[in-house]
Amino acid sequence: MKKFTPYYILAVLLTIPLLFSCTLEHVDNGKLDGYWHLEQVDTLATGGTCMLDEQRRFMGIQAHLLALSNIDNPDSPKNFICHFERQGNSLRIYDIYYDNRDNGDIKVTDASVLHPFGIHSLDETFNIDKLTHNALILRSEALALRFRRF
């Protein structure tokens, strides 16, 4: 039988509390989590449709953060990061920052930079009209945003 040294016993005694003191936060947004491609924007007042399936506009959702990427537009900021809250069929997007790791994330103060994503205010709430494994439709007062899981 192996003899336990005092160092071995001390290491075990110090490790056990560490294992029980750590808690990992797990956030499950269900089908909403993932990477979504913005493919179509419908104007509710006029019935007009703007097809975006050939453009690279994406929304990524994980934990409490939502990321927006507009890869094809060199004239405007490409990436944003923001918080969101989901309550039932309601999705609130708020606290929006330019995603700029080199210089620090800067808070967005002009909502017009978010218009390519169908977001028209710095604190906007959408209704979730459809949420399946492959499709997401968000509706504001003016627009319906149609996404496909990427």
Coordinates of C-alpha atoms in Angstrom, one line a residue:
M1 CA 0.0 0.0 0.0
K2 CA 1.2 3.5 -0.9
K3 CA 2.1 5.8 1.9
F4 CA 0.5 9.3 1.7
T5 CA 3.0 12.1 2.4
P6 CA 1.9 15.3 4.2
Y7 CA 2.3 17.3 1.0
Y8 CA -0.1 14.9 -0.9
I9 CA -2.7 15.2 1.9
L10 CA -2.3 19.0 2.0
A11 CA -2.7 19.3 -1.8
V12 CA -5.9 17.2 -1.7
L13 CA -7.3 19.2 1.2
L14 CA -6.7 22.5 -0.6
T15 CA -8.1 21.3 -3.9
I16 CA -11.4 20.0 -2.6
P17 CA -12.8 23.5 -1.6
L18 CA -11.7 24.9 -5.0
L19 CA -13.8 22.3 -6.8
F20 CA -16.9 23.2 -4.8
S21 CA -16.5 27.0 -4.8
C22 CA -16.5 27.4 -8.6
T23 CA -19.9 27.8 -10.3
L24 CA -20.2 28.2 -14.1
E25 CA -23.1 30.3 -15.4
H26 CA -25.0 28.5 -18.1
V27 CA -27.4 30.5 -20.3
D28 CA -29.5 28.6 -22.7
N29 CA -31.4 30.7 -25.2
G30 CA -32.9 27.6 -26.9
K31 CA -33.4 27.9 -30.6
L32 CA -32.4 31.6 -30.5
D33 CA -28.7 30.8 -29.8
G34 CA -26.6 30.6 -32.9
Y35 CA -25.5 32.5 -36.0
W36 CA -28.2 34.0 -38.2
H37 CA -28.0 35.4 -41.7
L38 CA -30.3 38.3 -42.5
E39 CA -31.9 37.4 -45.8
Q40 CA -34.9 39.7 -46.2
V41 CA -36.4 42.9 -44.8
D42 CA -40.1 43.6 -45.3
T43 CA -41.5 47.1 -44.9
L44 CA -44.8 46.6 -43.1
A45 CA -46.5 49.9 -44.1
T46 CA -45.9 49.5 -47.9
G47 CA -45.5 45.8 -48.3
G48 CA -42.1 46.3 -49.9
T49 CA -39.4 43.7 -49.7
C50 CA -35.7 44.0 -49.8
M51 CA -33.8 40.8 -50.5
L52 CA -30.5 40.5 -48.8
D53 CA -29.7 36.9 -49.2
E54 CA -26.6 37.7 -51.4
Q55 CA -25.2 40.1 -48.8
R56 CA -23.3 39.1 -45.7
R57 CA -25.2 40.5 -42.8
F58 CA -25.2 38.3 -39.7
M59 CA -26.4 38.2 -36.1
G60 CA -24.8 36.0 -33.6
I61 CA -26.5 35.2 -30.3
Q62 CA -24.8 33.5 -27.3
A63 CA -25.4 33.9 -23.6
H64 CA -26.4 37.5 -22.9
L65 CA -24.7 39.0 -26.0
L66 CA -25.7 39.7 -29.5
A67 CA -23.2 40.4 -32.2
L68 CA -24.0 42.1 -35.6
S69 CA -21.7 41.9 -38.6
N70 CA -22.0 43.6 -42.0
I71 CA -19.1 42.2 -43.9
D72 CA -19.9 43.6 -47.3
N73 CA -20.2 47.3 -46.4
P74 CA -16.7 49.0 -46.5
D75 CA -18.1 52.5 -45.9
S76 CA -19.6 51.8 -42.5
P77 CA -18.7 50.0 -39.3
K78 CA -18.7 46.3 -39.8
N79 CA -19.2 44.8 -36.3
F80 CA -21.3 45.7 -33.2
I81 CA -21.8 44.0 -29.9
C82 CA -24.8 44.5 -27.7
H83 CA -26.9 43.1 -24.9
F84 CA -30.3 41.6 -25.4
E85 CA -33.2 40.4 -23.3
R86 CA -35.8 37.8 -24.3
Q87 CA -39.1 37.7 -22.5
G88 CA -41.5 35.3 -24.1
N89 CA -42.0 36.4 -27.7
S90 CA -40.2 39.7 -27.2
L91 CA -36.6 40.5 -28.0
R92 CA -35.1 43.7 -26.7
I93 CA -31.7 44.9 -28.2
Y94 CA -29.9 47.6 -26.2
D95 CA -26.5 48.8 -24.9
I96 CA -24.9 48.7 -28.3
Y97 CA -21.1 49.2 -28.9
Y98 CA -18.8 49.3 -31.9
D99 CA -16.8 46.0 -31.7
N100 CA -13.3 47.4 -31.7
R101 CA -10.9 45.2 -29.7
D102 CA -7.8 47.3 -30.6
N103 CA -9.1 50.6 -29.3
G104 CA -11.8 49.5 -26.9
D105 CA -15.4 49.1 -27.6
I106 CA -17.1 52.5 -28.1
K107 CA -20.8 53.0 -27.3
V108 CA -23.0 53.7 -30.3
T109 CA -24.7 57.1 -30.1
D110 CA -26.2 57.3 -33.6
A111 CA -28.7 54.6 -34.5
S112 CA -28.4 55.2 -38.2
V113 CA -25.3 53.0 -38.3
L114 CA -27.6 50.1 -37.3
H115 CA -30.1 50.7 -40.2
P116 CA -28.5 48.0 -42.4
F117 CA -29.6 45.5 -39.7
G118 CA -33.2 46.8 -39.5
I119 CA -32.5 48.4 -36.2
H120 CA -33.7 52.0 -35.9
S121 CA -33.2 52.9 -32.3
L122 CA -30.5 52.3 -29.7
D123 CA -33.0 50.5 -27.5
E124 CA -35.4 48.5 -29.7
T125 CA -37.8 45.8 -29.0
F126 CA -38.9 43.2 -31.6
N127 CA -41.6 40.7 -31.6
I128 CA -40.5 37.1 -32.4
D129 CA -43.0 36.1 -35.0
K130 CA -41.3 32.8 -35.9
L131 CA -38.5 30.8 -34.3
T132 CA -37.6 27.4 -35.5
H133 CA -34.3 25.5 -35.8
N134 CA -33.7 27.2 -39.3
A135 CA -35.8 30.3 -39.4
L136 CA -36.2 33.5 -37.3
I137 CA -38.6 36.4 -38.1
L138 CA -38.3 39.5 -35.9
R139 CA -41.0 42.3 -36.3
S140 CA -40.7 45.9 -35.2
E141 CA -43.3 48.5 -35.7
A142 CA -42.0 49.2 -39.2
L143 CA -40.1 46.1 -40.4
A144 CA -40.1 42.4 -40.5
L145 CA -36.6 40.9 -40.5
R146 CA -36.2 37.4 -41.9
F147 CA -33.2 35.3 -40.9
R148 CA -31.9 31.9 -41.8
R149 CA -29.6 29.9 -39.5
F150 CA -26.1 29.9 -41.0

